[in-house]
Short mmCIF file of C-alpha atoms and ligand atoms in Angstrom, two decimals:
data_model
loop_
_atom_site.label_atom_id
_atom_site.label_comp_id
_atom_site.label_asym_id
_atom_site.label_seq_id
_atom_site.Cartn_x
_atom_site.Cartn_y
_atom_site.Cartn_z
CA MET N 1 40.96 91.01 -19.50
CA ARG N 2 39.76 90.30 -23.01
CA ALA N 3 37.24 87.51 -23.37
CA ARG N 4 39.67 85.59 -25.55
CA ASP N 5 42.37 85.60 -22.88
CA ARG N 6 39.90 84.76 -20.14
CA ILE N 7 38.68 81.76 -22.17
CA LEU N 8 42.25 80.48 -22.53
CA GLU N 9 42.96 81.12 -18.87
CA LEU N 10 39.82 79.31 -17.73
CA ARG N 11 40.58 76.35 -19.97
CA GLU N 12 44.04 76.06 -18.48
CA LEU N 13 42.78 76.36 -14.88
CA LEU N 14 40.08 73.75 -15.44
CA ARG N 15 42.45 71.39 -17.23
CA ARG N 16 44.84 71.62 -14.32
CA ALA N 17 42.04 70.88 -11.85
CA ASN N 18 40.87 67.97 -14.01
CA ARG N 19 44.35 66.54 -14.27
CA ALA N 20 44.80 66.79 -10.50
CA TYR N 21 41.44 65.15 -9.84
CA TYR N 22 41.39 62.39 -12.41
CA VAL N 23 45.05 61.62 -13.03
CA ASP N 24 46.79 62.43 -9.75
CA ALA N 25 43.69 61.73 -7.62
CA GLU N 26 44.17 65.04 -5.83
CA LEU N 27 41.93 67.96 -5.04
CA ILE N 28 43.19 71.46 -5.80
CA MET N 29 39.87 73.25 -6.14
CA ALA N 30 36.53 72.93 -4.35
CA ASP N 31 33.77 71.42 -6.53
CA THR N 32 31.69 74.59 -6.37
CA GLU N 33 34.65 76.68 -7.55
CA PHE N 34 35.20 74.24 -10.43
CA ASP N 35 31.54 74.41 -11.44
CA GLY N 36 31.58 78.20 -11.24
CA LEU N 37 34.60 78.49 -13.54
CA LEU N 38 33.15 75.88 -15.91
CA ALA N 39 29.88 77.83 -16.13
CA GLU N 40 31.80 81.07 -16.79
CA LEU N 41 33.76 79.36 -19.55
CA ALA N 42 30.60 77.89 -21.13
CA ALA N 43 28.97 81.34 -21.15
CA LEU N 44 32.02 82.98 -22.76
CA GLU N 45 32.30 80.23 -25.35
CA ALA N 46 28.63 80.67 -26.23
CA GLU N 47 29.31 84.38 -26.86
CA HIS N 48 32.46 83.64 -28.84
CA PRO N 49 31.78 80.75 -31.21
CA GLU N 50 35.01 81.60 -33.08
CA MET N 51 36.89 80.32 -30.01
CA ASP N 52 35.32 76.88 -30.30
CA ASP N 53 37.67 74.04 -29.37
CA PRO N 54 36.65 70.38 -29.19
CA ASP N 55 39.29 69.92 -26.46
CA SER N 56 37.75 72.54 -24.20
CA PRO N 57 36.97 71.34 -20.65
CA THR N 58 33.33 72.23 -21.40
CA ARG N 59 33.31 69.47 -23.97
CA ARG N 60 35.46 66.82 -22.35
CA VAL N 61 35.27 64.83 -19.18
CA GLY N 62 38.10 64.23 -16.77
CA GLY N 63 41.77 63.80 -17.43
CA GLU N 64 43.98 62.22 -20.02
CA PRO N 65 44.74 58.52 -19.61
CA VAL N 66 47.65 57.73 -17.33
CA GLU N 67 50.88 56.45 -18.85
CA GLY N 68 51.74 52.84 -18.28
CA PHE N 69 48.35 51.26 -18.91
CA GLU N 70 46.95 50.17 -22.24
CA THR N 71 44.12 52.40 -23.34
CA ARG N 72 40.60 51.23 -24.14
CA ALA N 73 38.03 53.08 -26.20
CA HIS N 74 34.58 53.01 -24.60
CA ALA N 75 31.94 51.70 -26.98
CA ALA N 76 29.62 54.43 -25.67
CA PRO N 77 31.26 57.51 -24.12
CA MET N 78 31.36 57.66 -20.32
CA LEU N 79 29.80 61.02 -19.70
CA SER N 80 29.83 63.36 -16.77
CA ILE N 81 26.71 64.76 -15.11
CA ASP N 82 25.79 68.41 -14.72
CA ASN N 83 25.52 69.55 -11.13
CA THR N 84 22.62 71.19 -9.35
CA TYR N 85 22.86 72.47 -5.79
CA ASP N 86 19.30 72.97 -4.55
CA ALA N 87 15.67 72.01 -4.96
CA ASP N 88 14.99 75.00 -7.24
CA GLU N 89 17.69 73.96 -9.70
CA VAL N 90 16.36 70.40 -9.77
CA ARG N 91 12.90 71.78 -10.35
CA GLU N 92 14.08 73.95 -13.25
CA TRP N 93 15.82 70.95 -14.76
CA TYR N 94 12.72 68.77 -14.39
CA GLY N 95 10.68 71.51 -15.99
CA ARG N 96 13.05 71.51 -18.97
CA VAL N 97 12.91 67.71 -19.14
CA CYS N 98 9.12 67.80 -19.24
CA ARG N 99 9.00 70.59 -21.79
CA GLY N 100 11.61 68.73 -23.86
CA LEU N 101 9.34 65.71 -23.87
CA GLY N 102 6.27 67.85 -24.53
CA ILE N 103 4.50 66.71 -21.40
CA GLY N 104 2.99 68.56 -18.50
CA GLY N 105 5.64 68.05 -15.89
CA GLY N 106 5.33 69.28 -12.36
CA THR N 107 1.63 70.07 -12.72
CA LYS N 108 1.27 69.20 -9.06
CA HIS N 109 2.52 72.72 -8.31
CA GLU N 110 -0.16 75.22 -7.49
CA ASP N 111 1.78 78.01 -9.18
CA GLY N 112 1.68 76.06 -12.43
CA GLY N 113 5.27 77.05 -13.19
CA LEU N 114 6.06 73.80 -14.91
CA PHE N 115 2.76 73.20 -16.61
CA VAL N 116 2.94 72.79 -20.35
CA GLU N 117 -0.04 74.32 -22.05
CA GLY N 118 -1.83 71.95 -24.34
CA ALA N 119 0.13 68.88 -23.31
CA VAL N 120 -2.17 65.93 -23.02
CA GLY N 121 -1.97 62.29 -22.13
CA ALA N 122 1.56 61.75 -20.96
CA SER N 123 2.36 62.17 -17.29
CA PRO N 124 5.62 63.51 -15.86
CA PRO N 125 8.38 60.87 -15.96
CA PRO N 126 9.40 59.10 -12.73
CA LEU N 127 12.83 59.96 -11.43
CA TYR N 128 15.23 57.30 -10.19
CA THR N 129 17.41 58.75 -7.43
CA ASP N 130 20.43 57.12 -5.80
CA PRO N 131 23.57 58.22 -3.94
CA LYS N 132 26.41 59.84 -5.81
CA VAL N 133 29.23 57.66 -4.58
CA ASP N 134 32.54 59.47 -4.25
CA GLY N 135 34.73 56.81 -5.76
CA VAL N 136 36.24 55.99 -9.14
CA ALA N 137 34.12 55.30 -12.22
CA ILE N 138 34.74 51.93 -13.86
CA GLU N 139 33.35 50.17 -16.90
CA LEU N 140 33.06 46.38 -16.85
CA VAL N 141 32.74 44.57 -20.18
CA TYR N 142 31.21 41.08 -20.28
CA GLU N 143 31.44 38.99 -23.42
CA ASN N 144 29.23 35.92 -23.37
CA GLY N 145 28.99 36.20 -19.62
CA ARG N 146 32.71 36.50 -18.91
CA LEU N 147 34.36 39.66 -17.57
CA THR N 148 36.91 40.55 -20.24
CA VAL N 149 37.74 44.21 -19.62
CA GLY N 150 37.68 46.63 -16.73
CA SER N 151 38.57 50.20 -17.64
CA THR N 152 38.62 53.62 -16.04
CA ARG N 153 36.70 56.55 -17.46
CA GLY N 154 39.86 58.35 -18.62
CA ASP N 155 38.78 61.29 -20.77
CA GLY N 156 35.34 59.78 -21.29
CA VAL N 157 36.15 58.43 -24.76
CA THR N 158 39.21 56.37 -23.87
CA GLY N 159 40.14 54.96 -20.48
CA GLU N 160 42.94 52.89 -18.97
CA ASP N 161 42.73 49.13 -19.09
CA VAL N 162 42.89 48.09 -15.44
CA THR N 163 41.41 44.62 -15.97
CA ALA N 164 44.04 42.79 -13.92
CA ASN N 165 43.28 45.00 -10.93
CA VAL N 166 39.51 44.89 -11.38
CA LEU N 167 39.64 41.08 -11.36
CA THR N 168 40.89 41.23 -7.76
CA ILE N 169 37.75 43.00 -6.49
CA ALA N 170 35.64 40.36 -4.77
CA SER N 171 32.20 41.94 -5.25
CA ILE N 172 32.61 42.27 -9.03
CA PRO N 173 31.16 39.20 -10.79
CA LYS N 174 33.74 37.49 -12.99
CA PHE N 175 31.16 35.28 -14.75
CA ILE N 176 27.46 35.79 -15.08
CA GLU N 177 25.00 33.03 -15.83
CA GLY N 178 21.43 32.69 -17.03
CA ASN N 179 19.67 32.14 -20.33
CA ASP N 180 19.02 35.88 -20.63
CA VAL N 181 22.67 36.98 -20.35
CA PRO N 182 23.42 39.24 -23.36
CA ALA N 183 26.39 38.45 -25.63
CA LEU N 184 27.74 41.91 -24.86
CA LEU N 185 27.04 43.64 -21.57
CA GLU N 186 28.75 46.77 -20.31
CA VAL N 187 28.10 47.64 -16.69
CA ARG N 188 29.17 50.92 -15.12
CA GLY N 189 29.71 51.66 -11.50
CA GLU N 190 31.75 53.40 -8.89
CA VAL N 191 34.56 51.53 -7.17
CA TYR N 192 34.99 52.65 -3.57
CA MET N 193 36.58 51.67 -0.32
CA ALA N 194 34.21 51.42 2.65
CA LYS N 195 34.83 54.18 5.19
CA ASP N 196 35.31 51.84 8.14
CA ALA N 197 37.83 49.74 6.19
CA PHE N 198 39.65 52.93 5.26
CA ASP N 199 39.76 54.17 8.86
CA ALA N 200 40.98 50.80 10.09
CA LEU N 201 43.70 50.82 7.45
CA ASN N 202 44.84 54.30 8.48
CA ARG N 203 44.97 53.30 12.13
CA LYS N 204 47.11 50.31 11.22
CA ILE N 205 49.37 52.40 9.01
CA GLU N 206 49.82 55.01 11.69
CA ALA N 207 50.62 52.40 14.31
CA GLU N 208 53.40 51.28 11.99
CA GLY N 209 54.69 54.86 11.97
CA LYS N 210 53.79 55.39 8.30
CA GLU N 211 51.89 58.21 6.65
CA ARG N 212 48.08 58.24 6.61
CA TYR N 213 46.19 58.13 3.32
CA ALA N 214 44.27 61.32 2.57
CA ASN N 215 40.79 59.99 1.78
CA PRO N 216 39.05 56.85 0.50
CA ARG N 217 38.63 58.17 -3.05
CA ASN N 218 42.32 58.90 -3.57
CA PHE N 219 43.19 55.59 -2.05
CA THR N 220 40.77 53.78 -4.37
CA ALA N 221 42.13 55.59 -7.43
CA GLY N 222 45.68 54.71 -6.40
CA SER N 223 44.70 51.09 -5.77
CA LEU N 224 43.18 50.73 -9.24
CA LYS N 225 46.31 52.11 -10.85
CA GLN N 226 48.74 49.68 -9.25
CA LYS N 227 51.13 48.01 -11.65
CA ASP N 228 51.08 44.87 -9.52
CA PRO N 229 47.55 43.44 -9.09
CA ARG N 230 48.71 41.65 -5.91
CA VAL N 231 48.84 45.06 -4.25
CA THR N 232 45.28 45.86 -5.39
CA ALA N 233 44.13 42.45 -4.16
CA GLU N 234 45.09 43.41 -0.60
CA ARG N 235 42.91 46.51 -0.69
CA PRO N 236 39.28 45.98 0.36
CA LEU N 237 37.60 47.63 -2.63
CA SER N 238 33.90 47.33 -3.49
CA ILE N 239 31.63 48.51 -6.28
CA LEU N 240 28.20 50.06 -6.62
CA CYS N 241 26.78 49.67 -10.14
CA TYR N 242 24.66 52.57 -11.40
CA GLY N 243 24.31 52.19 -15.13
CA ILE N 244 24.98 50.38 -18.39
CA GLY N 245 26.89 51.12 -21.59
CA GLU N 246 26.47 49.08 -24.78
CA VAL N 247 24.28 46.00 -24.32
CA THR N 248 22.92 43.52 -26.85
CA TRP N 249 19.55 42.90 -25.23
CA GLY N 250 17.30 40.38 -26.95
CA ASP N 251 13.57 40.82 -27.57
CA ASP N 252 12.96 41.32 -23.87
CA ALA N 253 15.03 44.50 -23.50
CA PRO N 254 14.30 46.31 -20.23
CA ALA N 255 12.34 49.52 -20.68
CA SER N 256 13.94 51.42 -17.84
CA TRP N 257 17.00 51.62 -15.65
CA SER N 258 15.02 50.15 -12.74
CA GLU N 259 14.17 47.11 -14.88
CA ALA N 260 17.76 46.77 -16.10
CA LYS N 261 18.96 47.10 -12.52
CA ALA N 262 16.73 44.24 -11.37
CA ARG N 263 18.47 42.03 -13.93
CA LEU N 264 21.94 43.21 -12.91
CA GLU N 265 21.09 42.38 -9.31
CA ARG N 266 19.88 38.94 -10.32
CA TRP N 267 23.23 38.40 -12.08
CA GLY N 268 25.07 39.36 -8.92
CA PHE N 269 25.99 43.03 -9.43
CA PRO N 270 25.87 45.18 -6.26
CA CYS N 271 23.51 48.12 -6.93
CA ALA N 272 21.93 50.76 -4.68
CA GLY N 273 19.89 48.97 -2.01
CA PRO N 274 16.29 49.80 -0.99
CA ASP N 275 17.49 52.03 1.83
CA VAL N 276 19.35 54.42 -0.48
CA PHE N 277 17.48 54.57 -3.79
CA ALA N 278 13.93 55.57 -4.70
CA LEU N 279 11.79 55.86 -7.80
CA LEU N 280 10.01 59.17 -7.29
CA ASP N 281 7.05 60.87 -8.93
CA ASP N 282 8.14 64.48 -8.98
CA GLU N 283 10.87 66.81 -7.88
CA PRO N 284 9.47 67.80 -4.47
CA ALA N 285 9.71 64.08 -3.64
CA VAL N 286 13.29 64.13 -4.95
CA ALA N 287 14.18 67.10 -2.76
CA GLU N 288 12.75 65.35 0.29
CA PHE N 289 14.53 62.10 -0.47
CA VAL N 290 17.87 63.83 -1.07
CA ALA N 291 17.53 65.78 2.19
CA GLY N 292 17.03 62.44 3.96
CA LEU N 293 20.12 61.00 2.28
CA GLN N 294 22.13 64.03 3.33
CA GLU N 295 21.10 63.48 6.93
CA ARG N 296 22.14 59.85 6.79
CA ARG N 297 25.31 60.58 4.85
CA ASP N 298 27.69 59.76 7.67
CA ASP N 299 25.94 56.47 8.43
CA LEU N 300 26.43 55.07 4.93
CA VAL N 301 29.28 52.65 4.31
CA PHE N 302 30.68 54.73 1.44
CA GLU N 303 31.45 58.43 1.02
CA ILE N 304 28.80 60.26 -0.98
CA ASP N 305 28.82 63.84 -2.18
CA GLY N 306 25.22 64.08 -3.33
CA ALA N 307 22.58 62.14 -5.18
CA VAL N 308 22.05 61.42 -8.86
CA VAL N 309 18.59 62.03 -10.28
CA LYS N 310 17.77 60.24 -13.54
CA VAL N 311 14.81 59.93 -15.87
CA ASP N 312 14.16 56.21 -15.44
CA GLN N 313 12.70 55.20 -18.81
CA PHE N 314 15.22 54.44 -21.56
CA ASP N 315 13.01 55.68 -24.43
CA LEU N 316 12.68 59.05 -22.70
CA GLN N 317 16.43 59.14 -22.04
CA ARG N 318 16.98 58.58 -25.76
CA ARG N 319 14.53 61.32 -26.70
CA LEU N 320 16.21 63.78 -24.36
CA GLY N 321 19.66 62.80 -25.60
CA GLU N 322 22.93 64.26 -24.43
CA ARG N 323 25.23 67.19 -24.83
CA SER N 324 28.94 66.64 -25.39
CA ARG N 325 29.85 66.21 -21.70
CA SER N 326 26.64 65.15 -20.06
CA PRO N 327 23.18 63.70 -20.68
CA ARG N 328 20.09 65.90 -20.46
CA TRP N 329 18.25 63.14 -18.61
CA ALA N 330 20.37 63.17 -15.44
CA ARG N 331 21.46 65.67 -12.82
CA ALA N 332 23.81 65.35 -9.88
CA TYR N 333 22.17 66.94 -6.86
CA LYS N 334 25.24 67.92 -4.88
CA PHE N 335 25.36 68.41 -1.15
CA PRO N 336 26.94 71.63 0.07
CA PRO N 337 30.71 71.15 -0.14
CA ARG N 338 32.51 70.09 3.00
CA GLU N 339 35.84 71.37 1.84
CA GLY N 340 37.11 74.84 1.11
CA ARG N 341 40.26 76.75 0.36
CA THR N 342 41.92 79.18 2.76
CA VAL N 343 45.27 80.29 4.19
CA ILE N 344 47.15 79.12 7.29
CA GLU N 345 47.77 82.22 9.41
CA ASP N 346 49.50 80.44 12.26
CA ILE N 347 50.27 76.97 13.55
CA GLU N 348 49.76 76.40 17.27
CA ILE N 349 51.28 73.44 19.01
CA SER N 350 49.69 72.25 22.20
CA VAL N 351 51.40 69.85 24.56
CA GLY N 352 49.22 67.05 25.93
CA ARG N 353 49.47 65.65 29.43
CA MET N 354 51.53 62.75 28.17
CA GLY N 355 53.80 65.13 26.30
CA ALA N 356 52.24 64.54 22.86
CA LEU N 357 52.49 67.56 20.57
CA THR N 358 49.29 68.40 18.70
CA PRO N 359 49.58 70.94 15.90
CA VAL N 360 46.51 73.01 14.97
CA ALA N 361 46.32 75.35 11.99
CA VAL N 362 44.84 78.78 12.65
CA LEU N 363 43.04 79.69 9.46
CA ARG N 364 41.85 82.76 7.66
CA PRO N 365 38.11 82.22 8.40
CA VAL N 366 36.34 80.35 5.61
CA GLY N 367 32.71 79.25 5.25
CA ILE N 368 32.41 75.51 4.72
CA GLY N 369 29.07 73.71 4.59
CA GLY N 370 27.27 76.47 6.49
CA VAL N 371 29.76 77.13 9.29
CA THR N 372 32.77 79.41 9.59
CA VAL N 373 35.93 77.42 10.06
CA THR N 374 38.84 79.13 11.85
CA HIS N 375 40.93 76.16 13.02
CA ALA N 376 41.85 72.82 11.52
CA SER N 377 43.63 69.80 12.83
CA LEU N 378 47.06 68.95 11.52
CA HIS N 379 46.99 65.72 13.48
CA ASN N 380 50.61 65.20 14.50
CA ARG N 381 54.16 65.90 13.49
CA LEU N 382 54.21 63.19 10.84
CA GLU N 383 51.14 64.67 9.19
CA VAL N 384 52.62 68.20 9.17
CA GLU N 385 55.72 66.78 7.53
CA ARG N 386 53.73 64.71 5.03
CA LEU N 387 51.70 67.75 4.02
CA ASP N 388 54.70 70.06 4.40
CA ALA N 389 52.28 72.61 5.87
CA ARG N 390 53.74 76.05 6.61
CA VAL N 391 52.40 79.35 7.90
CA GLY N 392 51.32 81.35 4.83
CA ASP N 393 50.34 78.30 2.81
CA THR N 394 47.08 78.11 0.88
CA VAL N 395 45.38 74.88 1.89
CA MET N 396 42.30 72.74 1.29
CA VAL N 397 40.35 72.14 4.47
CA ALA N 398 37.74 69.38 4.82
CA ARG N 399 34.93 69.22 7.34
CA ARG N 400 33.37 65.76 7.48
CA GLY N 401 30.72 64.47 9.85
CA ASP N 402 31.31 65.42 13.46
CA VAL N 403 35.08 65.26 13.09
CA ILE N 404 36.98 68.53 13.55
CA PRO N 405 38.00 70.13 10.24
CA LYS N 406 41.35 69.05 8.94
CA VAL N 407 43.92 70.29 6.48
CA VAL N 408 43.92 67.81 3.61
CA LYS N 409 46.18 69.45 1.08
CA VAL N 410 48.74 72.21 0.70
CA LEU N 411 48.74 74.06 -2.62
CA LYS N 412 52.50 74.37 -2.85
CA GLU N 413 52.43 76.35 -6.09
CA LEU N 414 50.74 79.18 -4.15
CA ARG N 415 53.29 79.21 -1.32
CA PRO N 416 54.55 82.74 -0.59
CA GLU N 417 58.26 83.34 -0.72
CA GLY N 418 59.96 82.96 2.64
CA ALA N 419 57.44 80.52 4.14
CA GLU N 420 59.51 78.38 6.48
CA PRO N 421 58.95 74.84 7.72
CA LEU N 422 57.54 74.61 11.23
CA VAL N 423 60.05 74.67 14.08
CA TRP N 424 59.14 72.09 16.73
CA PRO N 425 59.68 72.77 20.40
CA GLU N 426 62.29 70.63 22.15
CA THR N 427 60.73 67.80 24.10
S1 LIG R 1 24.69 57.82 -13.26
C1 LIG R 1 25.96 60.23 -17.30
N1 LIG R 1 24.77 57.30 -10.75
O1 LIG R 1 29.44 60.55 -10.99
C2 LIG R 1 26.20 59.09 -16.58
N2 LIG R 1 26.73 58.24 -11.70
O2 LIG R 1 29.94 63.26 -11.86
C3 LIG R 1 25.16 58.70 -15.60
N3 LIG R 1 28.57 58.54 -10.07
O3 LIG R 1 30.34 59.76 -14.26
C4 LIG R 1 25.86 58.26 -14.42
N4 LIG R 1 27.50 57.74 -8.32
O4 LIG R 1 31.16 58.23 -12.29
C5 LIG R 1 25.48 57.78 -11.78
N5 LIG R 1 24.63 56.77 -8.51
C6 LIG R 1 25.34 57.23 -9.53
C7 LIG R 1 26.66 57.67 -9.39
C8 LIG R 1 27.33 58.19 -10.50
C9 LIG R 1 28.65 58.25 -8.76
C10 LIG R 1 29.66 59.16 -10.83
C11 LIG R 1 29.83 58.64 -12.20
C12 LIG R 1 29.61 59.81 -13.10
C13 LIG R 1 30.00 60.91 -12.21
C14 LIG R 1 29.51 62.25 -12.68
#
């Protein structure tokens, strides 16, 4: 295929995945696959500057705003973060950060790989590391201490105004007080639903004979996009604040995110607690901390899919600057994915002692998070019908914690002709 056609094809594929993820709150592609295609597109675009397009997924974040909500321009764009997948990639990034700042970063390594010849004085910048919460990004705007706007990220430049819904979230301060409250304060964070609240809700829903919700992130996204805020109010949503947008600090402006965060906490904003964040000296410490987070992942109250590593000092962030989609001063350190794409080769139905029918999908073997998955739960008849899962279907399979893998989505557009709905045995 010619490079030109491949570029157009990749843009379309990535746009579709973005739309599914950000607008429909659905997953049609594993994160690693998305990143791989995005990297391929970026490389091709670099070789073919004549194909430049400001609307390319390499230059934009997320999906278009959803119809039905007023839109809101973000005073400062809400960027994405580039992903890294292992300690080496974080180390390379930190090396670039240090070289970009002209300081001898990573000199603690014997091999001297990151040492900058001739750099004197400055020491490598501390890295603030906290969990990458798998929720929905929100911007909160405070004018003279009053929450006036809550908006989604949208395409990064313009989001949806979901203020009425945001006002129903208990842990979000509606007013902030103190003689150091700036006239304008924009706080950014991830809205999520606690895992135990989500599980309890699904149990209740199932007991009522209704369909389960797929995962906390989708449920959160759906809750924020309710037309009736009374519906949102019934959903136990929370927030974890991780950053700021435009702020009119006075003379005592904080010099770093950790200093800004201390103020946010004093004003009542929930931020990463001492058990999940750390200010670290170098990237081996980051790798160790992230490995610890990964181990504790299932014990945390929210879903996380990695950690975010950030240069803490604001002046250094400014010097490093950003590219069109993402800042140079931050990296997402992603855990190995726990979902993958494969094909249902058969559906087996076992009959329990009490006569309950349990459907299990027999899968084309697929490696997910270091193990080969060959079977996945389809839960029960209701779930098979909700998913409309059929033999031959291409599906997304998720493996979380110690739970058996489960089919979370059917990619209906890839369904082969002649795939028939499951026939249930007579009971
Ligand atoms: S810092 C460039 N910290 O992940 C913006 N983001 O994939 C710096 N996210 O847009 C953001 N947890 O919505 C940051 N602890 C955390 C985060 C976090 C989740 C989201 C955020 C961001 C997205 C990028």
